[in-house]
PDB file of N, CA and C in Angstrom:
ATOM      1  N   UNK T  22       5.719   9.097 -21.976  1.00  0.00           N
ATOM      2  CA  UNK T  22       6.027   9.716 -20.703  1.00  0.00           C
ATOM      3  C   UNK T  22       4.813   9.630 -19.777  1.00  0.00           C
ATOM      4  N   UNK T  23       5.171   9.197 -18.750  1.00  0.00           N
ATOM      5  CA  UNK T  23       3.686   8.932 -17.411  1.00  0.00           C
ATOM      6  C   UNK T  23       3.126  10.456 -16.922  1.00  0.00           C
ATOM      7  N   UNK T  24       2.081  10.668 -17.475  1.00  0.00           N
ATOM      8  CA  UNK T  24       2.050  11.968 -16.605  1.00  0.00           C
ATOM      9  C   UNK T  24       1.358  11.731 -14.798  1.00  0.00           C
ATOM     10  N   UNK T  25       1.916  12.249 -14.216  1.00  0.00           N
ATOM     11  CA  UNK T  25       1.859  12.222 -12.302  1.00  0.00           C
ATOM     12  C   UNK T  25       0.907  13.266 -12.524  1.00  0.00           C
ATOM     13  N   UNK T  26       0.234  13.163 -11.432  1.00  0.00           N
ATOM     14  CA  UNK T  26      -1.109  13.599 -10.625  1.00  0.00           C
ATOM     15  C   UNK T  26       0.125  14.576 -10.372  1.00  0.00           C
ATOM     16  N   UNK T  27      -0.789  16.235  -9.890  1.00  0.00           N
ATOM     17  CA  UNK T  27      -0.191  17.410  -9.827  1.00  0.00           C
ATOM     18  C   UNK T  27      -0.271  17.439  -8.078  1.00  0.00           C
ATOM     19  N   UNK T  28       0.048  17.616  -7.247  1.00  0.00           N
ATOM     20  CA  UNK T  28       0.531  18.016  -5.562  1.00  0.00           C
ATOM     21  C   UNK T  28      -0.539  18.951  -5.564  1.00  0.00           C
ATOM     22  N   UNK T  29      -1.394  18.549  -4.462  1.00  0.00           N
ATOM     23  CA  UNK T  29      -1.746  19.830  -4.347  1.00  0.00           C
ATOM     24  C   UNK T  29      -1.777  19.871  -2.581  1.00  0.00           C
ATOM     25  N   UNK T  30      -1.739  21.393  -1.927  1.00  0.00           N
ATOM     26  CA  UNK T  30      -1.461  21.784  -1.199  1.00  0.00           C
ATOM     27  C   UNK T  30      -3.158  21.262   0.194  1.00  0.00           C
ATOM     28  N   UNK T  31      -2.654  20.452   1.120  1.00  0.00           N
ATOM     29  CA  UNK T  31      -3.567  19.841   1.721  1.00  0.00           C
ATOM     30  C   UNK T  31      -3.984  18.120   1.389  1.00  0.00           C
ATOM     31  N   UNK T  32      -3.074  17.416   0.524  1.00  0.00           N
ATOM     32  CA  UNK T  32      -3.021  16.339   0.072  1.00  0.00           C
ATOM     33  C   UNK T  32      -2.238  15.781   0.836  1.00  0.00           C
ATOM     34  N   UNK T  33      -2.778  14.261   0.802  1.00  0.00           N
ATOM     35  CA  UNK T  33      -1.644  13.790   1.799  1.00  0.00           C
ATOM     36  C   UNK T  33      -0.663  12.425   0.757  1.00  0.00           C
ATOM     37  N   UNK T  34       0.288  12.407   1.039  1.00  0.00           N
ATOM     38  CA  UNK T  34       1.353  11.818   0.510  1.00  0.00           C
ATOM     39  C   UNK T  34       2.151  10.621   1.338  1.00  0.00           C
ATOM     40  N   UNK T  35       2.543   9.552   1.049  1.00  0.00           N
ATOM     41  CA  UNK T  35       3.254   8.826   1.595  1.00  0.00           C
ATOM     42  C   UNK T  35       4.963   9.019   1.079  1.00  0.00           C
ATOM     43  N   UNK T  36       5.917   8.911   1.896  1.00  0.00           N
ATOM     44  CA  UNK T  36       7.371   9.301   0.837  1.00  0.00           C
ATOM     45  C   UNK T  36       8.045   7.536   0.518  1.00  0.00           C
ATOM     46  N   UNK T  37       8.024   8.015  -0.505  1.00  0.00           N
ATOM     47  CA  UNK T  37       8.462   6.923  -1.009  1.00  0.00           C
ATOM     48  C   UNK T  37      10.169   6.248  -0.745  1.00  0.00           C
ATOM     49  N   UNK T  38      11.070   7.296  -0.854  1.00  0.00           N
ATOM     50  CA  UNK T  38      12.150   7.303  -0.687  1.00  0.00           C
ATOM     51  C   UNK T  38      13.376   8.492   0.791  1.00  0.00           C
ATOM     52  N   UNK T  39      14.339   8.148   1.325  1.00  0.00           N
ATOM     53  CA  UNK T  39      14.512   8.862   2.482  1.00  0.00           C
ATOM     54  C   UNK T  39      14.089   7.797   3.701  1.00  0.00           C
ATOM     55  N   UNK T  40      15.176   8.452   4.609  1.00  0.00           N
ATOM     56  CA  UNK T  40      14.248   8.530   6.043  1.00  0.00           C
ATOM     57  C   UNK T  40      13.109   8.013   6.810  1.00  0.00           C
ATOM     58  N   UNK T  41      12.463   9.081   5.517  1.00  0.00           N
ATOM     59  CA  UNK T  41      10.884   9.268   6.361  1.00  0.00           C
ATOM     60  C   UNK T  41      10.323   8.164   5.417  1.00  0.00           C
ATOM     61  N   UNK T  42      10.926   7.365   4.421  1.00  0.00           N
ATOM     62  CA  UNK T  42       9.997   6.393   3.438  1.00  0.00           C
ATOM     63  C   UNK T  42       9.021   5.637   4.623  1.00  0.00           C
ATOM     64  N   UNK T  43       7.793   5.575   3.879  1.00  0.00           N
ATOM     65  CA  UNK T  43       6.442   4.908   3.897  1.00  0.00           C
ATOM     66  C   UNK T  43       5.835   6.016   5.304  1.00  0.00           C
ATOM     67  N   UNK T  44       6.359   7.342   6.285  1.00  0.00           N
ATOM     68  CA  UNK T  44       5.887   7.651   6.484  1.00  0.00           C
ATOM     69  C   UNK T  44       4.419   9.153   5.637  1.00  0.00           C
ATOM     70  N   UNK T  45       3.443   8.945   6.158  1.00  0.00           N
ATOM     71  CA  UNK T  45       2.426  10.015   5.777  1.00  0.00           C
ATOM     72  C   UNK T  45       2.837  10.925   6.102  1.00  0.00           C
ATOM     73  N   UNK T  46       2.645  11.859   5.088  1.00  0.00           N
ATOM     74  CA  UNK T  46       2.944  13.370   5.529  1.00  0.00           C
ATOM     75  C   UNK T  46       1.771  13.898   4.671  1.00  0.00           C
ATOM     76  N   UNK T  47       1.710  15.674   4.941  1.00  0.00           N
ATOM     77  CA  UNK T  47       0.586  16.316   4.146  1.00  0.00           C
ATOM     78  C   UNK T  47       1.433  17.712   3.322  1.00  0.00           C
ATOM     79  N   UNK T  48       0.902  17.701   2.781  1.00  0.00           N
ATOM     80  CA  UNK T  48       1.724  18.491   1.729  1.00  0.00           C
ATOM     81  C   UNK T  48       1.031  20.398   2.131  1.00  0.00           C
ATOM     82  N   UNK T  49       2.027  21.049   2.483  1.00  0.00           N
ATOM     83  CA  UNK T  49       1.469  22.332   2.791  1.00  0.00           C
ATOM     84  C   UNK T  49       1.755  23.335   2.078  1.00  0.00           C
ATOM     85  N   UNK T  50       2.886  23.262   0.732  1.00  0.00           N
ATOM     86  CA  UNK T  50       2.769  24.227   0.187  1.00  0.00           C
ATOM     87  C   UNK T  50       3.912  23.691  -1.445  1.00  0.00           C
ATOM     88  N   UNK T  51       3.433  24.174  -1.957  1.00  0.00           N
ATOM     89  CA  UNK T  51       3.932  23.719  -3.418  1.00  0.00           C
ATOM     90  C   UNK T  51       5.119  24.426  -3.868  1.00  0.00           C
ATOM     91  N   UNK T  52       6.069  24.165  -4.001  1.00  0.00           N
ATOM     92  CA  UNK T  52       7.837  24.933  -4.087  1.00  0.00           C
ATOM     93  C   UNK T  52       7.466  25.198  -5.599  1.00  0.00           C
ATOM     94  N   UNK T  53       7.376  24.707  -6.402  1.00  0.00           N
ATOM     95  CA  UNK T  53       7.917  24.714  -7.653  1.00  0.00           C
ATOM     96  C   UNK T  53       7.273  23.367  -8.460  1.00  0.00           C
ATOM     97  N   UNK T  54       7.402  23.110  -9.749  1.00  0.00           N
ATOM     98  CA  UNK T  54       6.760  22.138 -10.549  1.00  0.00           C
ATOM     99  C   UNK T  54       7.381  20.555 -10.059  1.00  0.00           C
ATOM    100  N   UNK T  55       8.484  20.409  -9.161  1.00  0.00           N
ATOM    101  CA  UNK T  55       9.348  19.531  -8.895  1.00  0.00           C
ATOM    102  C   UNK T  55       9.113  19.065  -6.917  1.00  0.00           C
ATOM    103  N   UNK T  56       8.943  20.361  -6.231  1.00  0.00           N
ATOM    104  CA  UNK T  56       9.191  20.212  -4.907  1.00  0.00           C
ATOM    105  C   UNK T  56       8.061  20.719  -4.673  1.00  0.00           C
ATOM    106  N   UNK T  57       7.915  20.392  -2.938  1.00  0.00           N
ATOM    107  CA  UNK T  57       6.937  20.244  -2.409  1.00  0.00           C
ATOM    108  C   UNK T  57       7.108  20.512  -0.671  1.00  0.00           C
ATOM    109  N   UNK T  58       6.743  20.968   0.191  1.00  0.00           N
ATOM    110  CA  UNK T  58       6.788  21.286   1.046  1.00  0.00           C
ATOM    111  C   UNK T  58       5.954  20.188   2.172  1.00  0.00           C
ATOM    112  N   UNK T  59       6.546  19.537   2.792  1.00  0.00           N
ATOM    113  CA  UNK T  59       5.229  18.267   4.100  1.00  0.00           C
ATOM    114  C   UNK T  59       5.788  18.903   4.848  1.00  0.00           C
ATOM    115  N   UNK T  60       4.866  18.085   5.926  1.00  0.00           N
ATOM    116  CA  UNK T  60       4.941  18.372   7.427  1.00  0.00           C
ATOM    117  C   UNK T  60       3.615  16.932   7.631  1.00  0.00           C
ATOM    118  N   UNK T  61       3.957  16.675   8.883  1.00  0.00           N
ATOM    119  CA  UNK T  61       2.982  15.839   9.460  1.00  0.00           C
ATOM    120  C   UNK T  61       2.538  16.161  11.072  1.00  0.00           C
ATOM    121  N   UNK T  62       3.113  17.859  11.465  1.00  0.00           N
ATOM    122  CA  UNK T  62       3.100  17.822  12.750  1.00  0.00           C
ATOM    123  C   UNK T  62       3.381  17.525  14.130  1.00  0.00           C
ATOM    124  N   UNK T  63       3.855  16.088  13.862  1.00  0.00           N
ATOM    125  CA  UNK T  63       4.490  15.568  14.530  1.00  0.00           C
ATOM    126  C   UNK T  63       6.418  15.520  14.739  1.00  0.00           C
ATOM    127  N   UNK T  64       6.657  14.695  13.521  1.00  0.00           N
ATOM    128  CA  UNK T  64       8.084  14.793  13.016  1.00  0.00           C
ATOM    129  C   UNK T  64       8.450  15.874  12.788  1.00  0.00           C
ATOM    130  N   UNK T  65       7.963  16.227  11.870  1.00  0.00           N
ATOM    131  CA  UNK T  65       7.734  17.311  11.072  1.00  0.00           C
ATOM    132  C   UNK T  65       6.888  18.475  11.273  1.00  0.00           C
ATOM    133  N   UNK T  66       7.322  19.689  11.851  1.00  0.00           N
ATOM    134  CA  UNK T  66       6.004  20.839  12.255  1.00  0.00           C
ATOM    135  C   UNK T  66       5.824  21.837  10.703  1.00  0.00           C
ATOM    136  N   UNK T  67       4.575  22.541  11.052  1.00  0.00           N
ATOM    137  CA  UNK T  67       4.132  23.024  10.305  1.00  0.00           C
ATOM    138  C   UNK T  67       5.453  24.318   9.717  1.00  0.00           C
ATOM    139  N   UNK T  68       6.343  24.954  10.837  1.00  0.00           N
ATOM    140  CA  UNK T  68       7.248  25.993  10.965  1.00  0.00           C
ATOM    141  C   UNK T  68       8.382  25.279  10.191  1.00  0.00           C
ATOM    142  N   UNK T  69       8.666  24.188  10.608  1.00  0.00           N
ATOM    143  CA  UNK T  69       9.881  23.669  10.015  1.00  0.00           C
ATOM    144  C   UNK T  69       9.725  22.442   8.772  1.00  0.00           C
ATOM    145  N   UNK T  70       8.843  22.498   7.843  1.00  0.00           N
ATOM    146  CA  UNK T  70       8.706  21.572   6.811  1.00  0.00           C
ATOM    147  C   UNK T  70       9.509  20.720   6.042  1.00  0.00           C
ATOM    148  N   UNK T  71       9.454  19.683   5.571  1.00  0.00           N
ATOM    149  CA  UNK T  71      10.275  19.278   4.303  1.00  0.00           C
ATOM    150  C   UNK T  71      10.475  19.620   3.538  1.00  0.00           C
ATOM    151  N   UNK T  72      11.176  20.060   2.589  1.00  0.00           N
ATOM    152  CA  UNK T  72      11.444  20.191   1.199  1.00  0.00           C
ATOM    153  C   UNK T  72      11.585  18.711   0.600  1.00  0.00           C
ATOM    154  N   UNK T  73      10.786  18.357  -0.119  1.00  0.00           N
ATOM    155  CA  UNK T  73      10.655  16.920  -1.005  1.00  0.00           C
ATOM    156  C   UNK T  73      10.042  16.868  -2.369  1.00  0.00           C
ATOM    157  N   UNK T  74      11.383  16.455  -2.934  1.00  0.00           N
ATOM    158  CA  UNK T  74      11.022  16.025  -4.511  1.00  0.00           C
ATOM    159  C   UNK T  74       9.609  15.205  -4.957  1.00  0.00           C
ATOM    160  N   UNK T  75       8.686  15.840  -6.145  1.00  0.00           N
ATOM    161  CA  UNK T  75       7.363  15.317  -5.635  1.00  0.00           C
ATOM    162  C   UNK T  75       7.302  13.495  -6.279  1.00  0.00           C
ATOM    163  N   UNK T  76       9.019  13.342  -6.980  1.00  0.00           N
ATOM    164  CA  UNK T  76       8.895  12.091  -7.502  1.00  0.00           C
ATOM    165  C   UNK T  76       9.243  10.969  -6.316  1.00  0.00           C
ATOM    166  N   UNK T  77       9.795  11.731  -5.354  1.00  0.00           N
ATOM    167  CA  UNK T  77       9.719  10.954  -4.084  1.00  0.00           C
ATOM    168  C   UNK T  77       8.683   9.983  -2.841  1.00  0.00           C
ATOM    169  N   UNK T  78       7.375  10.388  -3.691  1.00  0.00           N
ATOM    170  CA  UNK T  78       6.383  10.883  -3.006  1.00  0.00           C
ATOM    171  C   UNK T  78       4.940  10.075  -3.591  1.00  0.00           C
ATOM    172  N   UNK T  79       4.348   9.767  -3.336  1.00  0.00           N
ATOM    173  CA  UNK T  79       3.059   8.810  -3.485  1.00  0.00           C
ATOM    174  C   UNK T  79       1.727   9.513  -3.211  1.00  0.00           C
ATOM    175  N   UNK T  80       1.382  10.358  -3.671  1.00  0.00           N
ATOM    176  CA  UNK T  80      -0.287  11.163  -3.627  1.00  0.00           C
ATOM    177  C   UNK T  80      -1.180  10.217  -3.356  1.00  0.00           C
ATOM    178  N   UNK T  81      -1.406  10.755  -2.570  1.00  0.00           N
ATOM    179  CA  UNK T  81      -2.791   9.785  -2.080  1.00  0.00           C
ATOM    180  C   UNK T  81      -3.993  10.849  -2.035  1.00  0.00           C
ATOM    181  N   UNK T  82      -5.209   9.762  -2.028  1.00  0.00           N
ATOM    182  CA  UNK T  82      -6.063  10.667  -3.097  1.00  0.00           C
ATOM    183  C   UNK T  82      -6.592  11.728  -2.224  1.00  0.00           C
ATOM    184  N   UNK T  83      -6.715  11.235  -0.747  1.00  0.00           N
ATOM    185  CA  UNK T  83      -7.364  12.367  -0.023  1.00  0.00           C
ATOM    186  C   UNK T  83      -6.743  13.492   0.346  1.00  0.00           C
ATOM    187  N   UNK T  84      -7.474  14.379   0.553  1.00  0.00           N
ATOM    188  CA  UNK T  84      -6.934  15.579   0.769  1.00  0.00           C
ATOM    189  C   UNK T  84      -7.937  16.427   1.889  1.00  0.00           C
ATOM    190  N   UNK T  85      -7.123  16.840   2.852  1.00  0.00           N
ATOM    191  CA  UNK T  85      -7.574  17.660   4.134  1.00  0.00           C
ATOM    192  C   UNK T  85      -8.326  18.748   4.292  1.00  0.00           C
ATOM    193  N   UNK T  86      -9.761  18.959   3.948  1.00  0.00           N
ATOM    194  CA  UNK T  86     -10.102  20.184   4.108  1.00  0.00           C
ATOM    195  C   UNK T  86      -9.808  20.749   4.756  1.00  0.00           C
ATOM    196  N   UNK T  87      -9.953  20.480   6.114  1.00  0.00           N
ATOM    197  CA  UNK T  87      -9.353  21.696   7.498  1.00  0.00           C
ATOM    198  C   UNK T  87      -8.335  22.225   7.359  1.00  0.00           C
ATOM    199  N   UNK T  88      -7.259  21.486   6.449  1.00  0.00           N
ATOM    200  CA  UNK T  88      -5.563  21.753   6.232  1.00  0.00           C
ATOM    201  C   UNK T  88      -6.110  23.112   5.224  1.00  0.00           C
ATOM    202  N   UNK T  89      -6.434  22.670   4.038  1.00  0.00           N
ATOM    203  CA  UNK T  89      -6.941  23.520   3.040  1.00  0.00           C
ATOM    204  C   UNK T  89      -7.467  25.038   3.812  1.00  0.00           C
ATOM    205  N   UNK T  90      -8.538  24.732   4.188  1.00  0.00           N
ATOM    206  CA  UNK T  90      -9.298  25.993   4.806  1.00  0.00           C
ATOM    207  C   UNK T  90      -8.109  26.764   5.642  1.00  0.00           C
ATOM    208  N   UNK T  91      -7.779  26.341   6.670  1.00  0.00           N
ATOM    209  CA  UNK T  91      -6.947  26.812   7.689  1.00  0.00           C
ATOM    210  C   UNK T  91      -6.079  27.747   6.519  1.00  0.00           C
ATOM    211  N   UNK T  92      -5.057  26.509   5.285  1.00  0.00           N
ATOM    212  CA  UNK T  92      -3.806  27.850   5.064  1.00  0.00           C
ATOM    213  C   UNK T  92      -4.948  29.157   4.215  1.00  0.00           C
ATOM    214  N   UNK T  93      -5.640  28.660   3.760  1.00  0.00           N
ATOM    215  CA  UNK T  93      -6.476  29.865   2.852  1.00  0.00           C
ATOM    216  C   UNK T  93      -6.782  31.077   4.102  1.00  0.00           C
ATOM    217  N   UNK T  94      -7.152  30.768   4.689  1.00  0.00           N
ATOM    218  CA  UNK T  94      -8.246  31.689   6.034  1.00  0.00           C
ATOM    219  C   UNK T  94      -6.681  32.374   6.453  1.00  0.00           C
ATOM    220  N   UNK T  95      -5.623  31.626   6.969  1.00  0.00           N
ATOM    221  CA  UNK T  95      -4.303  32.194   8.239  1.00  0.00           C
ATOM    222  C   UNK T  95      -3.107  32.296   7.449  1.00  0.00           C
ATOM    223  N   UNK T  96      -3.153  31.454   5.902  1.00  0.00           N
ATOM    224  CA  UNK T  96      -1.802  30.984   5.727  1.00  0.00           C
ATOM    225  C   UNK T  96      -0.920  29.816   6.633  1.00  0.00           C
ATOM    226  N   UNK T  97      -1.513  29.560   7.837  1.00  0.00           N
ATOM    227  CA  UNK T  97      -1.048  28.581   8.562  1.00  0.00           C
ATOM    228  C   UNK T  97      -2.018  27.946   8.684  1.00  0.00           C
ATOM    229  N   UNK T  98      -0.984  26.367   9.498  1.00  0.00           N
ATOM    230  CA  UNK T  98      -2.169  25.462   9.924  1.00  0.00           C
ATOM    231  C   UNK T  98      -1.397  24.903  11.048  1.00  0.00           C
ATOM    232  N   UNK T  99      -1.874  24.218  12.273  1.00  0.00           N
ATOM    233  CA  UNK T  99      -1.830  24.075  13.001  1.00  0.00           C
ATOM    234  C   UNK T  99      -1.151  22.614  13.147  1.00  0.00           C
ATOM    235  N   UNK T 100      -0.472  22.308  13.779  1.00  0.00           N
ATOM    236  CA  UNK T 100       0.609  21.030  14.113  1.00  0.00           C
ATOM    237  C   UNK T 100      -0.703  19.646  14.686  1.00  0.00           C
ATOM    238  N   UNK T 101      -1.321  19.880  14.950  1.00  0.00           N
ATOM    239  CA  UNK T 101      -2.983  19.391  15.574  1.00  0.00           C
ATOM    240  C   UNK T 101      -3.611  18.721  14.180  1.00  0.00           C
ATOM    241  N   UNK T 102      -3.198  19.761  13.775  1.00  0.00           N
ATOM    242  CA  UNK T 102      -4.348  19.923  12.606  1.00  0.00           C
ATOM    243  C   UNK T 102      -3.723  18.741  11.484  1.00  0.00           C
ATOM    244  N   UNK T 103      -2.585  19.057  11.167  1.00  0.00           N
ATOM    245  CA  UNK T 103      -1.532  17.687  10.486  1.00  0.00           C
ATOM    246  C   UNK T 103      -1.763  16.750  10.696  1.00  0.00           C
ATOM    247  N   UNK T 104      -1.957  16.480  12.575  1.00  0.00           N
ATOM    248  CA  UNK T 104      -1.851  15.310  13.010  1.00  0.00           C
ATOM    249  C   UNK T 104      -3.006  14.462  12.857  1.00  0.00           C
ATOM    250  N   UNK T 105      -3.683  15.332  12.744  1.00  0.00           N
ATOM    251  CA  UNK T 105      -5.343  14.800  12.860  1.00  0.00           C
ATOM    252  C   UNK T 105      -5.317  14.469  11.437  1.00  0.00           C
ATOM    253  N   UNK T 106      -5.261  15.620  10.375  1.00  0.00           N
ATOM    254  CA  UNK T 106      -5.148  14.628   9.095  1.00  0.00           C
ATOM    255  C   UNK T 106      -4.680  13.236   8.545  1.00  0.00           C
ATOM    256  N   UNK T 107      -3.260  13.655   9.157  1.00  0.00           N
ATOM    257  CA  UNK T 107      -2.428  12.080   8.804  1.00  0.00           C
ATOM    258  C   UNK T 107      -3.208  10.897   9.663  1.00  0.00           C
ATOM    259  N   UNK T 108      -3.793  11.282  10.801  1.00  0.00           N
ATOM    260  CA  UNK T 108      -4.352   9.893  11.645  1.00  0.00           C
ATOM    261  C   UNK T 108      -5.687   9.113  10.993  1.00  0.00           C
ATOM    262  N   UNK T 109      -6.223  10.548  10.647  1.00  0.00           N
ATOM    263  CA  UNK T 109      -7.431   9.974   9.633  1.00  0.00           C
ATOM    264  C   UNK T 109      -7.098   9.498   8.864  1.00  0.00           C
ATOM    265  N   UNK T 110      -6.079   9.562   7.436  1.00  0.00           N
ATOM    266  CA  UNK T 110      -5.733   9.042   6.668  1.00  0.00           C
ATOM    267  C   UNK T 110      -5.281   7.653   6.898  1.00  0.00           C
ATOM    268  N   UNK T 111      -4.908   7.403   8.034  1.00  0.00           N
ATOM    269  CA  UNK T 111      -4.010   6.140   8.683  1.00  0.00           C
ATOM    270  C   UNK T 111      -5.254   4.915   8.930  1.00  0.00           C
ATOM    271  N   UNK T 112      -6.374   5.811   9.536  1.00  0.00           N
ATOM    272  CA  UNK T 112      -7.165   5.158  10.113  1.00  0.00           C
ATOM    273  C   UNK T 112      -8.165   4.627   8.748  1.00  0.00           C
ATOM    274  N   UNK T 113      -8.063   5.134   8.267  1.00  0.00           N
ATOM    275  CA  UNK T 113      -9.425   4.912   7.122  1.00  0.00           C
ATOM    276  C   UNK T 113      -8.555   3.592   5.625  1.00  0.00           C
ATOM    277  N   UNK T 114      -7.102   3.919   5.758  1.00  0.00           N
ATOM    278  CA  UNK T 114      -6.148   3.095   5.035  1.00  0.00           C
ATOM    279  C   UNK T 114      -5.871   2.153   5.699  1.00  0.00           C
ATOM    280  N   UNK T 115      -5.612   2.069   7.041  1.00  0.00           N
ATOM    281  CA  UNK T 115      -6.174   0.305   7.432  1.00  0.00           C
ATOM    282  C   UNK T 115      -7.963  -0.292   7.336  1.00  0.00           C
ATOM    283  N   UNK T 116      -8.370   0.476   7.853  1.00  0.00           N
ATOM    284  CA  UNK T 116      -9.747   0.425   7.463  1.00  0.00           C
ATOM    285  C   UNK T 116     -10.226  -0.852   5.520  1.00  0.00           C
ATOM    286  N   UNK T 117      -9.611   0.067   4.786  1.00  0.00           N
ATOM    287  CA  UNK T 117      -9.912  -0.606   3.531  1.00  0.00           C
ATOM    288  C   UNK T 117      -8.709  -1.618   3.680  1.00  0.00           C
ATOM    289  N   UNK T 118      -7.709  -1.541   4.018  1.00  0.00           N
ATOM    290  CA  UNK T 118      -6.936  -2.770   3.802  1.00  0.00           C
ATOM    291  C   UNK T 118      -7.470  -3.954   5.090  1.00  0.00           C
ATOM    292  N   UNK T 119      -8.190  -3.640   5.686  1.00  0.00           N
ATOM    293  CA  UNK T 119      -8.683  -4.839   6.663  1.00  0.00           C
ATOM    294  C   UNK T 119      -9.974  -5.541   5.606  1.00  0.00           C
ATOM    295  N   UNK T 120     -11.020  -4.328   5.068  1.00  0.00           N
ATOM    296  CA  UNK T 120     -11.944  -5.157   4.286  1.00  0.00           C
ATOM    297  C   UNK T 120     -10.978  -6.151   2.784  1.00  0.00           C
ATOM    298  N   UNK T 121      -9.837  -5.410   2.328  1.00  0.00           N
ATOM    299  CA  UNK T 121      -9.279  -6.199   1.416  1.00  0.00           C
ATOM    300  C   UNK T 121      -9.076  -7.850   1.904  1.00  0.00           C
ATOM    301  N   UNK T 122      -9.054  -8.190   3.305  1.00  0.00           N
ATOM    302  CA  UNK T 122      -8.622  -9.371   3.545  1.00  0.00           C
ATOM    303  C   UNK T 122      -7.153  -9.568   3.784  1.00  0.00           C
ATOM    304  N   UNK T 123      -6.377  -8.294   3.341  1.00  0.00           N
ATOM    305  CA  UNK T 123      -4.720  -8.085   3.595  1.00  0.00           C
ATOM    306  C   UNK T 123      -4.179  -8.458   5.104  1.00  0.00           C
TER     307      UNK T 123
END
């Protein structure tokens, strides 16, 4: 049996399946051993989240401090704040796929 990397809350995720497949989202709150809560701020606001199966879903390794800090400090985080994560993530993942030669 494969064991999967555990979700954690401020991680950012690509969805694998759905809709939203191959868009980034960030994961804001952990449902259960199975589901998972995104938002990317944009599509998706922080108020109105996804519910997504976490086998749906592609962990990627970074994870958002500001996202982190923010829900610890308010319990919320800011639609800004998503956006800015996912862009960094965007930006730094073409970034290495430009040095790959891809």
């Amino acid at each position: 049996m494969m064991h999967r990397s555990v979700p954690q809350v401020g991680q950012l995720a690509k969805v694998l399946k759905g809709r939203d497949a191959s868009d980034v989202y960030v994961i804001i709150d952990i449902v259960d051993d199975r589901f998972v809560l995104i938002a990317n701020g944009d599509k998706r606001k922080f108020d109105h989240p996804k519910r997504k199966n976490v086998q749906h879903l592609e962990l990627q390794s970074m994870i958002s401090s500001e996202v982190v800090q923010s829900l610890q400090e308010s319990g919320r985080v800011t639609n800004g704040k998503l956006r800015h994560a996912v862009s960094v993530y965007i930006a730094s993942a073409n970034a290495n796929a430009e040095e790959k030669g891809d």
